[in-house]
C-alpha cells in the first residue's frame, strides 16, 4: 500500500466510506476509479480529453465554443494537469489496457505524482520509462498473469482492440525502449496489444475492458459480478458482441458501459448524442440478459457495489 504522500486534500473526498464498500467512478473514455476508501485502483485514467487525431474511420467534430488547440500525430500534447490534479489526488495502482493516447497519455503524470504502480504491457511501460517513472513502479504483463497484491488480485486477460475503421484497424507498431519525453502523440499510440483485467477486491470480481472487443475463450469460466463493457457503436463490428459476452460470463448482475462517451470534448459538454447511441446497447443487454442491471455512469459519481456480493 502506498502512503498518502502528496495527497492534497486532508480528507480524501473520494473516499466513499468505510473500508470494504467498493465503489466505482467513471472518469470518461475508458477511465475508472475503483476504491474501497483505502486502496485506489485506476483503469485507463484519461482526464485531459484533448482535441487529438480521431481514431481511424471517425470524423472529428469540435464542441461548440471549444477553442482549445487541436493536435496532430506529430505534435506533443500537454496533459491537462489542472484537470488531472482536480480529480486524482491519490492512486495506488494504475491498470492500462493498451497504449493509445486516450488510455495512456495522462498516466506518466499520475504515476509520478501519486507513486502508483503501473500495470501494463511492455509498450505502455516504455512510455512510462520515457517520462522517467521509476522502474520499481512498473509491472509489465502480457496477459495470462494472475497476481496477488494482498488486498486484491489482478488476473490479466489477453484481449483484442476495437475493430476500428470497419475492421481495417490493425497495429503492430511498438513503443521501443529508450524513448525520451516529451513524446509525440504518435509515439504514445502504438497499441502494443490489448489486455483486460479481472480485479478481485473484497469478494467482488470486477472485469474491466478498455474497448469494444474480447477473446471469448479467454473469458471461459469467469463469473464477475461487475463488468465494464466497451459500449461505443464500433462494438457492432463484432459478431453478437453483447450476447456472446453476457452468456460467456454467466449473465453478470451489473454492467457498466465504458468508452462510450465523446472524449474529445470537455467534461462539461453535452453527451446527449453518445447517450442516445448507447440506448441500443442497453436494449442488447436487456434482450439477452434481462436480470442484468446496467447503470449509465455520470462522470465522477461513485457507484457503490452491494456489500452482499457472493
Ligand atoms: Zn485504442
Ligand atoms: Zn480508446
PDB file of C-alpha atoms and ligand atoms in Angstrom:
ATOM      1  CA  UNK A   1       0.000   0.000   0.000  1.00  0.00           C
ATOM      2  CA  UNK A   2       1.288   3.451  -0.786  1.00  0.00           C
ATOM      3  CA  UNK A   3       1.266   6.033   1.971  1.00  0.00           C
ATOM      4  CA  UNK A   4      -0.841   9.041   1.062  1.00  0.00           C
ATOM      5  CA  UNK A   5       2.180  11.052   0.021  1.00  0.00           C
ATOM      6  CA  UNK A   6       1.221  14.044  -1.999  1.00  0.00           C
ATOM      7  CA  UNK A   7      -2.426  13.835  -1.046  1.00  0.00           C
ATOM      8  CA  UNK A   8      -3.692  17.368  -1.442  1.00  0.00           C
ATOM      9  CA  UNK A   9      -6.898  17.122   0.491  1.00  0.00           C
ATOM     10  CA  UNK A  10      -6.892  16.480   4.232  1.00  0.00           C
ATOM     11  CA  UNK A  11      -9.985  14.290   3.994  1.00  0.00           C
ATOM     12  CA  UNK A  12      -9.877  12.446   0.734  1.00  0.00           C
ATOM     13  CA  UNK A  13     -13.199  13.492  -0.823  1.00  0.00           C
ATOM     14  CA  UNK A  14     -13.127  10.387  -2.997  1.00  0.00           C
ATOM     15  CA  UNK A  15     -13.369   8.040  -0.061  1.00  0.00           C
ATOM     16  CA  UNK A  16     -16.901   6.648  -0.186  1.00  0.00           C
ATOM     17  CA  UNK A  17     -16.986   5.439   3.379  1.00  0.00           C
ATOM     18  CA  UNK A  18     -15.765   2.625   5.490  1.00  0.00           C
ATOM     19  CA  UNK A  19     -13.298   0.168   4.133  1.00  0.00           C
ATOM     20  CA  UNK A  20     -14.923  -2.811   2.461  1.00  0.00           C
ATOM     21  CA  UNK A  21     -17.531  -0.895   0.473  1.00  0.00           C
ATOM     22  CA  UNK A  22     -16.182  -0.911  -3.038  1.00  0.00           C
ATOM     23  CA  UNK A  23     -17.290   1.820  -5.384  1.00  0.00           C
ATOM     24  CA  UNK A  24     -16.585   2.654  -8.993  1.00  0.00           C
ATOM     25  CA  UNK A  25     -16.451   6.065 -10.608  1.00  0.00           C
ATOM     26  CA  UNK A  26     -16.423   6.829 -14.320  1.00  0.00           C
ATOM     27  CA  UNK A  27     -13.803   9.323 -15.465  1.00  0.00           C
ATOM     28  CA  UNK A  28     -14.641   9.416 -19.159  1.00  0.00           C
ATOM     29  CA  UNK A  29     -13.268   7.481 -22.159  1.00  0.00           C
ATOM     30  CA  UNK A  30     -12.235   4.094 -20.674  1.00  0.00           C
ATOM     31  CA  UNK A  31     -11.238   5.657 -17.353  1.00  0.00           C
ATOM     32  CA  UNK A  32     -12.432   4.376 -13.969  1.00  0.00           C
ATOM     33  CA  UNK A  33     -11.564   4.710 -10.327  1.00  0.00           C
ATOM     34  CA  UNK A  34     -12.208   1.671  -8.121  1.00  0.00           C
ATOM     35  CA  UNK A  35     -11.765   2.086  -4.390  1.00  0.00           C
ATOM     36  CA  UNK A  36     -12.720   0.672  -1.018  1.00  0.00           C
ATOM     37  CA  UNK A  37     -11.919   4.017   0.597  1.00  0.00           C
ATOM     38  CA  UNK A  38      -8.347   2.911   1.279  1.00  0.00           C
ATOM     39  CA  UNK A  39      -6.839   1.387  -1.836  1.00  0.00           C
ATOM     40  CA  UNK A  40      -7.368   3.277  -5.090  1.00  0.00           C
ATOM     41  CA  UNK A  41      -7.107   1.452  -8.418  1.00  0.00           C
ATOM     42  CA  UNK A  42      -7.376   3.445 -11.648  1.00  0.00           C
ATOM     43  CA  UNK A  43      -8.109   1.963 -15.039  1.00  0.00           C
ATOM     44  CA  UNK A  44      -7.044   3.834 -18.193  1.00  0.00           C
ATOM     45  CA  UNK A  45      -7.344   7.223 -16.467  1.00  0.00           C
ATOM     46  CA  UNK A  46      -7.607   9.909 -19.148  1.00  0.00           C
ATOM     47  CA  UNK A  47      -8.716  13.309 -17.961  1.00  0.00           C
ATOM     48  CA  UNK A  48      -7.020  15.623 -20.479  1.00  0.00           C
ATOM     49  CA  UNK A  49      -9.646  14.966 -23.168  1.00  0.00           C
ATOM     50  CA  UNK A  50      -7.515  16.778 -25.747  1.00  0.00           C
ATOM     51  CA  UNK A  51      -8.700  17.503 -29.245  1.00  0.00           C
ATOM     52  CA  UNK A  52      -6.431  14.885 -30.757  1.00  0.00           C
ATOM     53  CA  UNK A  53      -6.329  12.996 -34.015  1.00  0.00           C
ATOM     54  CA  UNK A  54      -9.546  10.975 -34.269  1.00  0.00           C
ATOM     55  CA  UNK A  55      -9.459   7.181 -34.262  1.00  0.00           C
ATOM     56  CA  UNK A  56      -9.223   5.655 -37.755  1.00  0.00           C
ATOM     57  CA  UNK A  57     -12.521   5.770 -39.576  1.00  0.00           C
ATOM     58  CA  UNK A  58     -14.005   8.512 -37.412  1.00  0.00           C
ATOM     59  CA  UNK A  59     -14.565  12.172 -38.082  1.00  0.00           C
ATOM     60  CA  UNK A  60     -13.734  14.842 -35.569  1.00  0.00           C
ATOM     61  CA  UNK A  61     -16.328  17.381 -34.508  1.00  0.00           C
ATOM     62  CA  UNK A  62     -15.336  20.209 -32.229  1.00  0.00           C
ATOM     63  CA  UNK A  63     -17.741  21.046 -29.429  1.00  0.00           C
ATOM     64  CA  UNK A  64     -19.434  24.405 -29.858  1.00  0.00           C
ATOM     65  CA  UNK A  65     -17.349  27.135 -28.222  1.00  0.00           C
ATOM     66  CA  UNK A  66     -14.342  24.855 -27.633  1.00  0.00           C
ATOM     67  CA  UNK A  67     -11.335  27.000 -28.569  1.00  0.00           C
ATOM     68  CA  UNK A  68      -8.622  24.582 -27.420  1.00  0.00           C
ATOM     69  CA  UNK A  69      -5.719  23.612 -29.670  1.00  0.00           C
ATOM     70  CA  UNK A  70      -6.252  20.623 -31.959  1.00  0.00           C
ATOM     71  CA  UNK A  71      -3.267  18.258 -32.002  1.00  0.00           C
ATOM     72  CA  UNK A  72      -1.967  16.066 -34.819  1.00  0.00           C
ATOM     73  CA  UNK A  73       0.032  12.847 -34.630  1.00  0.00           C
ATOM     74  CA  UNK A  74       3.361  14.676 -34.809  1.00  0.00           C
ATOM     75  CA  UNK A  75       2.510  17.059 -32.001  1.00  0.00           C
ATOM     76  CA  UNK A  76       3.465  16.771 -28.378  1.00  0.00           C
ATOM     77  CA  UNK A  77       0.235  17.130 -26.460  1.00  0.00           C
ATOM     78  CA  UNK A  78       0.485  18.548 -22.983  1.00  0.00           C
ATOM     79  CA  UNK A  79      -1.656  16.758 -20.397  1.00  0.00           C
ATOM     80  CA  UNK A  80      -4.273  18.927 -18.710  1.00  0.00           C
ATOM     81  CA  UNK A  81      -2.614  18.845 -15.314  1.00  0.00           C
ATOM     82  CA  UNK A  82      -5.292  21.048 -13.768  1.00  0.00           C
ATOM     83  CA  UNK A  83      -7.977  18.549 -14.764  1.00  0.00           C
ATOM     84  CA  UNK A  84      -5.904  15.605 -13.590  1.00  0.00           C
ATOM     85  CA  UNK A  85      -4.977  17.208 -10.288  1.00  0.00           C
ATOM     86  CA  UNK A  86      -8.521  18.293  -9.508  1.00  0.00           C
ATOM     87  CA  UNK A  87      -9.814  14.731  -9.891  1.00  0.00           C
ATOM     88  CA  UNK A  88      -6.908  12.481  -8.972  1.00  0.00           C
ATOM     89  CA  UNK A  89      -5.259  13.176  -5.644  1.00  0.00           C
ATOM     90  CA  UNK A  90      -4.149   9.642  -4.846  1.00  0.00           C
ATOM     91  CA  UNK A  91      -3.737   6.333  -6.566  1.00  0.00           C
ATOM     92  CA  UNK A  92      -2.094   3.076  -5.585  1.00  0.00           C
ATOM     93  CA  UNK A  93      -2.333   1.199  -8.883  1.00  0.00           C
ATOM     94  CA  UNK A  94      -2.959   2.221 -12.479  1.00  0.00           C
ATOM     95  CA  UNK A  95      -4.044  -0.536 -14.861  1.00  0.00           C
ATOM     96  CA  UNK A  96      -3.648   0.231 -18.564  1.00  0.00           C
ATOM     97  CA  UNK A  97      -5.407  -1.872 -21.225  1.00  0.00           C
ATOM     98  CA  UNK A  98      -3.358  -0.665 -24.220  1.00  0.00           C
ATOM     99  CA  UNK A  99      -1.036   2.047 -25.401  1.00  0.00           C
ATOM    100  CA  UNK A 100      -3.297   4.543 -27.126  1.00  0.00           C
ATOM    101  CA  UNK A 101      -3.229   8.180 -26.121  1.00  0.00           C
ATOM    102  CA  UNK A 102      -6.787   8.170 -24.776  1.00  0.00           C
ATOM    103  CA  UNK A 103      -5.668   5.466 -22.317  1.00  0.00           C
ATOM    104  CA  UNK A 104      -2.032   6.206 -21.567  1.00  0.00           C
ATOM    105  CA  UNK A 105      -1.354   9.895 -22.090  1.00  0.00           C
ATOM    106  CA  UNK A 106      -2.102  11.020 -18.520  1.00  0.00           C
ATOM    107  CA  UNK A 107      -0.574   8.008 -16.811  1.00  0.00           C
ATOM    108  CA  UNK A 108       3.032   9.303 -16.567  1.00  0.00           C
ATOM    109  CA  UNK A 109       1.862  12.433 -14.756  1.00  0.00           C
ATOM    110  CA  UNK A 110      -0.403  10.411 -12.455  1.00  0.00           C
ATOM    111  CA  UNK A 111       2.311   7.841 -11.734  1.00  0.00           C
ATOM    112  CA  UNK A 112       4.955  10.452 -10.974  1.00  0.00           C
ATOM    113  CA  UNK A 113       2.593  12.408  -8.762  1.00  0.00           C
ATOM    114  CA  UNK A 114       0.963   9.569  -6.817  1.00  0.00           C
ATOM    115  CA  UNK A 115       3.807   6.992  -6.912  1.00  0.00           C
ATOM    116  CA  UNK A 116       1.209   4.483  -8.104  1.00  0.00           C
ATOM    117  CA  UNK A 117       2.314   1.182  -9.580  1.00  0.00           C
ATOM    118  CA  UNK A 118       1.536   0.978 -13.305  1.00  0.00           C
ATOM    119  CA  UNK A 119       0.463  -2.423 -14.634  1.00  0.00           C
ATOM    120  CA  UNK A 120       0.589  -2.609 -18.423  1.00  0.00           C
ATOM    121  CA  UNK A 121       2.217  -4.081 -21.488  1.00  0.00           C
ATOM    122  CA  UNK A 122       5.843  -3.547 -22.402  1.00  0.00           C
ATOM    123  CA  UNK A 123       4.726  -0.782 -24.763  1.00  0.00           C
ATOM    124  CA  UNK A 124       2.875   1.015 -22.001  1.00  0.00           C
ATOM    125  CA  UNK A 125       5.823   0.683 -19.637  1.00  0.00           C
ATOM    126  CA  UNK A 126       8.190   2.058 -22.293  1.00  0.00           C
ATOM    127  CA  UNK A 127       6.018   5.168 -22.444  1.00  0.00           C
ATOM    128  CA  UNK A 128       6.325   5.379 -18.633  1.00  0.00           C
ATOM    129  CA  UNK A 129      10.100   4.949 -18.875  1.00  0.00           C
ATOM    130  CA  UNK A 130      10.322   7.824 -21.366  1.00  0.00           C
ATOM    131  CA  UNK A 131       8.836  10.029 -18.627  1.00  0.00           C
ATOM    132  CA  UNK A 132      11.200   8.609 -16.002  1.00  0.00           C
ATOM    133  CA  UNK A 133       8.591   6.808 -13.972  1.00  0.00           C
ATOM    134  CA  UNK A 134      10.816   4.753 -11.646  1.00  0.00           C
ATOM    135  CA  UNK A 135      11.333   1.130 -12.600  1.00  0.00           C
ATOM    136  CA  UNK A 136      10.042  -0.126  -9.242  1.00  0.00           C
ATOM    137  CA  UNK A 137       6.640   1.359 -10.079  1.00  0.00           C
ATOM    138  CA  UNK A 138       6.340  -0.667 -13.290  1.00  0.00           C
ATOM    139  CA  UNK A 139       4.841  -4.155 -13.520  1.00  0.00           C
ATOM    140  CA  UNK A 140       4.997  -5.391 -17.104  1.00  0.00           C
ATOM    141  CA  UNK A 141       2.488  -8.019 -18.199  1.00  0.00           C
ATOM    142  CA  UNK A 142       1.488  -9.769 -21.418  1.00  0.00           C
ATOM    143  CA  UNK A 143      -1.771 -11.464 -20.434  1.00  0.00           C
ATOM    144  CA  UNK A 144      -2.227 -14.686 -18.507  1.00  0.00           C
ATOM    145  CA  UNK A 145      -0.714 -13.442 -15.255  1.00  0.00           C
ATOM    146  CA  UNK A 146      -2.741 -13.748 -12.066  1.00  0.00           C
ATOM    147  CA  UNK A 147      -1.112 -11.578  -9.424  1.00  0.00           C
ATOM    148  CA  UNK A 148      -1.826 -11.228  -5.703  1.00  0.00           C
ATOM    149  CA  UNK A 149      -1.347  -7.763  -4.233  1.00  0.00           C
ATOM    150  CA  UNK A 150      -2.508  -8.542  -0.720  1.00  0.00           C
ATOM    151  CA  UNK A 151      -5.751  -6.598  -0.542  1.00  0.00           C
ATOM    152  CA  UNK A 152      -6.794  -7.538  -4.067  1.00  0.00           C
ATOM    153  CA  UNK A 153      -5.727  -9.650  -7.008  1.00  0.00           C
ATOM    154  CA  UNK A 154      -5.465  -8.932 -10.725  1.00  0.00           C
ATOM    155  CA  UNK A 155      -5.856 -11.524 -13.453  1.00  0.00           C
ATOM    156  CA  UNK A 156      -4.532 -10.155 -16.738  1.00  0.00           C
ATOM    157  CA  UNK A 157      -6.659 -11.327 -19.648  1.00  0.00           C
ATOM    158  CA  UNK A 158      -5.421 -11.416 -23.250  1.00  0.00           C
ATOM    159  CA  UNK A 159      -7.839  -9.382 -25.322  1.00  0.00           C
ATOM    160  CA  UNK A 160      -8.316  -7.584 -28.634  1.00  0.00           C
ATOM    161  CA  UNK A 161      -8.542  -3.972 -29.686  1.00  0.00           C
ATOM    162  CA  UNK A 162     -11.736  -2.415 -31.012  1.00  0.00           C
ATOM    163  CA  UNK A 163     -12.251  -3.243 -34.696  1.00  0.00           C
ATOM    164  CA  UNK A 164     -11.954   0.404 -35.719  1.00  0.00           C
ATOM    165  CA  UNK A 165     -12.423   1.681 -39.253  1.00  0.00           C
ATOM    166  CA  UNK A 166     -14.872  -1.093 -40.117  1.00  0.00           C
ATOM    167  CA  UNK A 167     -12.353  -3.780 -39.158  1.00  0.00           C
ATOM    168  CA  UNK A 168      -9.441  -2.278 -41.129  1.00  0.00           C
ATOM    169  CA  UNK A 169      -7.634  -1.144 -37.990  1.00  0.00           C
ATOM    170  CA  UNK A 170      -4.565  -3.228 -37.226  1.00  0.00           C
ATOM    171  CA  UNK A 171      -1.445  -2.119 -35.428  1.00  0.00           C
ATOM    172  CA  UNK A 172       1.807  -3.933 -34.957  1.00  0.00           C
ATOM    173  CA  UNK A 173       3.698  -0.743 -34.124  1.00  0.00           C
ATOM    174  CA  UNK A 174       5.705  -0.801 -30.915  1.00  0.00           C
ATOM    175  CA  UNK A 175       6.996   1.762 -28.456  1.00  0.00           C
ATOM    176  CA  UNK A 176      10.701   0.967 -28.216  1.00  0.00           C
ATOM    177  CA  UNK A 177      12.743   1.164 -25.033  1.00  0.00           C
ATOM    178  CA  UNK A 178      14.906   4.258 -24.761  1.00  0.00           C
ATOM    179  CA  UNK A 179      12.381   6.872 -25.876  1.00  0.00           C
ATOM    180  CA  UNK A 180      12.771  10.291 -24.292  1.00  0.00           C
ATOM    181  CA  UNK A 181       9.941  12.554 -23.178  1.00  0.00           C
ATOM    182  CA  UNK A 182       8.137  14.526 -24.345  1.00  0.00           C
ATOM    183  CA  UNK A 183       6.591  12.047 -26.761  1.00  0.00           C
ATOM    184  CA  UNK A 184       4.505  12.942 -29.784  1.00  0.00           C
ATOM    185  CA  UNK A 185       1.008  11.529 -29.922  1.00  0.00           C
ATOM    186  CA  UNK A 186       2.218   9.028 -32.485  1.00  0.00           C
ATOM    187  CA  UNK A 187       4.970   7.860 -30.136  1.00  0.00           C
ATOM    188  CA  UNK A 188       2.482   7.177 -27.367  1.00  0.00           C
ATOM    189  CA  UNK A 189      -0.002   5.455 -29.652  1.00  0.00           C
ATOM    190  CA  UNK A 190       1.439   2.104 -30.757  1.00  0.00           C
ATOM    191  CA  UNK A 191      -1.229  -0.187 -29.320  1.00  0.00           C
ATOM    192  CA  UNK A 192       1.181  -2.901 -28.255  1.00  0.00           C
ATOM    193  CA  UNK A 193      -1.534  -5.472 -27.776  1.00  0.00           C
ATOM    194  CA  UNK A 194      -4.654  -5.138 -25.673  1.00  0.00           C
ATOM    195  CA  UNK A 195      -5.392  -6.696 -22.305  1.00  0.00           C
ATOM    196  CA  UNK A 196      -8.314  -6.706 -19.891  1.00  0.00           C
ATOM    197  CA  UNK A 197      -8.310  -7.120 -16.122  1.00  0.00           C
ATOM    198  CA  UNK A 198     -10.254  -9.201 -13.641  1.00  0.00           C
ATOM    199  CA  UNK A 199      -9.920  -7.450 -10.284  1.00  0.00           C
ATOM    200  CA  UNK A 200     -10.925  -9.430  -7.207  1.00  0.00           C
ATOM    201  CA  UNK A 201     -11.486  -6.973  -4.402  1.00  0.00           C
ATOM    202  CA  UNK A 202     -13.456  -7.549  -1.158  1.00  0.00           C
ATOM    203  CA  UNK A 203     -15.408 -10.518  -2.568  1.00  0.00           C
ATOM    204  CA  UNK A 204     -16.230  -8.578  -5.708  1.00  0.00           C
ATOM    205  CA  UNK A 205     -14.989  -9.622  -9.104  1.00  0.00           C
ATOM    206  CA  UNK A 206     -14.750  -6.683 -11.451  1.00  0.00           C
ATOM    207  CA  UNK A 207     -13.952  -7.413 -15.087  1.00  0.00           C
ATOM    208  CA  UNK A 208     -12.657  -4.333 -16.885  1.00  0.00           C
ATOM    209  CA  UNK A 209     -12.366  -3.924 -20.629  1.00  0.00           C
ATOM    210  CA  UNK A 210     -10.816  -0.898 -22.308  1.00  0.00           C
ATOM    211  CA  UNK A 211     -12.548  -1.192 -25.655  1.00  0.00           C
ATOM    212  CA  UNK A 212     -15.069  -2.934 -27.850  1.00  0.00           C
ATOM    213  CA  UNK A 213     -13.674  -6.449 -28.284  1.00  0.00           C
ATOM    214  CA  UNK A 214     -12.667  -9.577 -26.369  1.00  0.00           C
ATOM    215  CA  UNK A 215     -11.459 -13.137 -26.887  1.00  0.00           C
ATOM    216  CA  UNK A 216     -14.377 -15.324 -25.873  1.00  0.00           C
ATOM    217  CA  UNK A 217     -12.230 -18.317 -24.943  1.00  0.00           C
ATOM    218  CA  UNK A 218     -10.176 -16.190 -22.519  1.00  0.00           C
ATOM    219  CA  UNK A 219     -13.342 -15.417 -20.559  1.00  0.00           C
ATOM    220  CA  UNK A 220     -14.339 -19.046 -20.075  1.00  0.00           C
ATOM    221  CA  UNK A 221     -15.371 -19.764 -16.511  1.00  0.00           C
ATOM    222  CA  UNK A 222     -15.149 -16.170 -15.313  1.00  0.00           C
ATOM    223  CA  UNK A 223     -18.074 -15.108 -13.123  1.00  0.00           C
ATOM    224  CA  UNK A 224     -17.594 -11.395 -12.446  1.00  0.00           C
ATOM    225  CA  UNK A 225     -20.361  -9.573 -10.576  1.00  0.00           C
ATOM    226  CA  UNK A 226     -19.451  -6.301 -12.317  1.00  0.00           C
ATOM    227  CA  UNK A 227     -18.320  -5.878 -15.919  1.00  0.00           C
ATOM    228  CA  UNK A 228     -17.095  -2.683 -17.536  1.00  0.00           C
ATOM    229  CA  UNK A 229     -18.178  -3.331 -21.118  1.00  0.00           C
ATOM    230  CA  UNK A 230     -16.956  -1.262 -24.046  1.00  0.00           C
ATOM    231  CA  UNK A 231     -20.193   0.055 -25.492  1.00  0.00           C
ATOM    232  CA  UNK A 232     -19.464   2.510 -28.303  1.00  0.00           C
ATOM    233  CA  UNK A 233     -21.127   1.816 -31.683  1.00  0.00           C
ATOM    234  CA  UNK A 234     -17.946   0.171 -33.017  1.00  0.00           C
ATOM    235  CA  UNK A 235     -18.965  -2.922 -30.970  1.00  0.00           C
ATOM    236  CA  UNK A 236     -21.352  -3.609 -33.855  1.00  0.00           C
ATOM    237  CA  UNK A 237     -18.377  -4.749 -35.955  1.00  0.00           C
ATOM    238  CA  UNK A 238     -18.244  -7.821 -33.719  1.00  0.00           C
ATOM    239  CA  UNK A 239     -20.468 -10.852 -34.203  1.00  0.00           C
ATOM    240  CA  UNK A 240     -23.123 -10.993 -31.458  1.00  0.00           C
ATOM    241  CA  UNK A 241     -20.902  -8.845 -29.237  1.00  0.00           C
ATOM    242  CA  UNK A 242     -23.224  -8.369 -26.298  1.00  0.00           C
ATOM    243  CA  UNK A 243     -24.909 -11.775 -26.448  1.00  0.00           C
ATOM    244  CA  UNK A 244     -21.728 -13.841 -26.564  1.00  0.00           C
ATOM    245  CA  UNK A 245     -20.207 -11.741 -23.771  1.00  0.00           C
ATOM    246  CA  UNK A 246     -23.185 -11.988 -21.428  1.00  0.00           C
ATOM    247  CA  UNK A 247     -23.571 -15.731 -21.947  1.00  0.00           C
ATOM    248  CA  UNK A 248     -19.862 -16.483 -21.563  1.00  0.00           C
ATOM    249  CA  UNK A 249     -19.767 -14.538 -18.290  1.00  0.00           C
ATOM    250  CA  UNK A 250     -22.855 -16.273 -16.898  1.00  0.00           C
ATOM    251  CA  UNK A 251     -25.161 -13.234 -17.151  1.00  0.00           C
ATOM    252  CA  UNK A 252     -23.398 -10.844 -14.760  1.00  0.00           C
ATOM    253  CA  UNK A 253     -25.601  -8.928 -12.271  1.00  0.00           C
ATOM    254  CA  UNK A 254     -24.144  -5.489 -13.082  1.00  0.00           C
ATOM    255  CA  UNK A 255     -22.836  -3.983 -16.320  1.00  0.00           C
ATOM    256  CA  UNK A 256     -21.299  -0.531 -16.520  1.00  0.00           C
ATOM    257  CA  UNK A 257     -20.836   0.707 -20.095  1.00  0.00           C
ATOM    258  CA  UNK A 258     -17.382   2.152 -20.774  1.00  0.00           C
ATOM    259  CA  UNK A 259     -15.619   4.005 -23.612  1.00  0.00           C
ATOM    260  CA  UNK A 260     -18.967   5.229 -24.961  1.00  0.00           C
ATOM    261  CA  UNK A 261     -18.592   8.980 -24.443  1.00  0.00           C
ATOM    262  CA  UNK A 262     -17.165  11.592 -26.820  1.00  0.00           C
ATOM    263  CA  UNK A 263     -13.782  12.054 -25.153  1.00  0.00           C
ATOM    264  CA  UNK A 264     -12.618  14.935 -27.344  1.00  0.00           C
ATOM    265  CA  UNK A 265     -14.978  17.389 -25.732  1.00  0.00           C
ATOM    266  CA  UNK A 266     -14.681  18.814 -22.205  1.00  0.00           C
ATOM    267  CA  UNK A 267     -16.463  17.152 -19.282  1.00  0.00           C
ATOM    268  CA  UNK A 268     -18.997  19.965 -19.308  1.00  0.00           C
ATOM    269  CA  UNK A 269     -20.029  19.458 -22.957  1.00  0.00           C
ATOM    270  CA  UNK A 270     -23.243  17.647 -23.808  1.00  0.00           C
ATOM    271  CA  UNK A 271     -23.026  13.876 -24.245  1.00  0.00           C
ATOM    272  CA  UNK A 272     -26.603  13.610 -25.483  1.00  0.00           C
ATOM    273  CA  UNK A 273     -25.597  12.055 -28.802  1.00  0.00           C
ATOM    274  CA  UNK A 274     -23.415   9.447 -27.096  1.00  0.00           C
ATOM    275  CA  UNK A 275     -26.123   8.636 -24.554  1.00  0.00           C
ATOM    276  CA  UNK A 276     -28.623   8.279 -27.401  1.00  0.00           C
ATOM    277  CA  UNK A 277     -26.256   5.917 -29.223  1.00  0.00           C
ATOM    278  CA  UNK A 278     -25.897   3.891 -26.029  1.00  0.00           C
ATOM    279  CA  UNK A 279     -29.577   3.002 -25.904  1.00  0.00           C
ATOM    280  CA  UNK A 280     -29.155   0.183 -28.411  1.00  0.00           C
ATOM    281  CA  UNK A 281     -26.518  -1.365 -26.124  1.00  0.00           C
ATOM    282  CA  UNK A 282     -28.952  -1.222 -23.193  1.00  0.00           C
ATOM    283  CA  UNK A 283     -31.528  -3.000 -25.342  1.00  0.00           C
ATOM    284  CA  UNK A 284     -28.995  -5.667 -26.341  1.00  0.00           C
ATOM    285  CA  UNK A 285     -28.214  -6.417 -22.695  1.00  0.00           C
ATOM    286  CA  UNK A 286     -31.893  -6.446 -21.726  1.00  0.00           C
ATOM    287  CA  UNK A 287     -32.696  -8.853 -24.561  1.00  0.00           C
ATOM    288  CA  UNK A 288     -30.036 -11.428 -23.769  1.00  0.00           C
ATOM    289  CA  UNK A 289     -29.676 -10.970 -20.011  1.00  0.00           C
ATOM    290  CA  UNK A 290     -32.855  -9.452 -18.580  1.00  0.00           C
ATOM    291  CA  UNK A 291     -31.714  -9.771 -14.964  1.00  0.00           C
ATOM    292  CA  UNK A 292     -28.548  -7.755 -15.588  1.00  0.00           C
ATOM    293  CA  UNK A 293     -28.681  -4.235 -14.241  1.00  0.00           C
ATOM    294  CA  UNK A 294     -26.999  -1.628 -16.463  1.00  0.00           C
ATOM    295  CA  UNK A 295     -26.020   1.714 -14.966  1.00  0.00           C
ATOM    296  CA  UNK A 296     -25.077   4.517 -17.344  1.00  0.00           C
ATOM    297  CA  UNK A 297     -22.488   6.318 -15.261  1.00  0.00           C
ATOM    298  CA  UNK A 298     -22.221  10.040 -14.691  1.00  0.00           C
ATOM    299  CA  UNK A 299     -18.692  11.435 -14.532  1.00  0.00           C
ATOM    300  CA  UNK A 300     -17.133  11.233 -11.072  1.00  0.00           C
ATOM    301  CA  UNK A 301     -20.284   9.932  -9.425  1.00  0.00           C
ATOM    302  CA  UNK A 302     -19.499   6.985  -7.153  1.00  0.00           C
ATOM    303  CA  UNK A 303     -21.398   3.773  -7.879  1.00  0.00           C
ATOM    304  CA  UNK A 304     -21.239   1.716  -4.679  1.00  0.00           C
ATOM    305  CA  UNK A 305     -21.370  -2.043  -5.106  1.00  0.00           C
ATOM    306  CA  UNK A 306     -23.786  -4.047  -2.977  1.00  0.00           C
ATOM    307  CA  UNK A 307     -21.934  -5.468   0.014  1.00  0.00           C
ATOM    308  CA  UNK A 308     -23.760  -8.794  -0.259  1.00  0.00           C
ATOM    309  CA  UNK A 309     -21.900  -9.866  -3.410  1.00  0.00           C
ATOM    310  CA  UNK A 310     -21.048 -13.521  -3.475  1.00  0.00           C
TER     311      UNK A 310
HETATM  312 ZN1  LIG B   1      -7.303   2.114 -28.627  1.00  0.00          ZN
HETATM  313 ZN1  LIG B   2      -9.629   4.189 -26.657  1.00  0.00          ZN
END
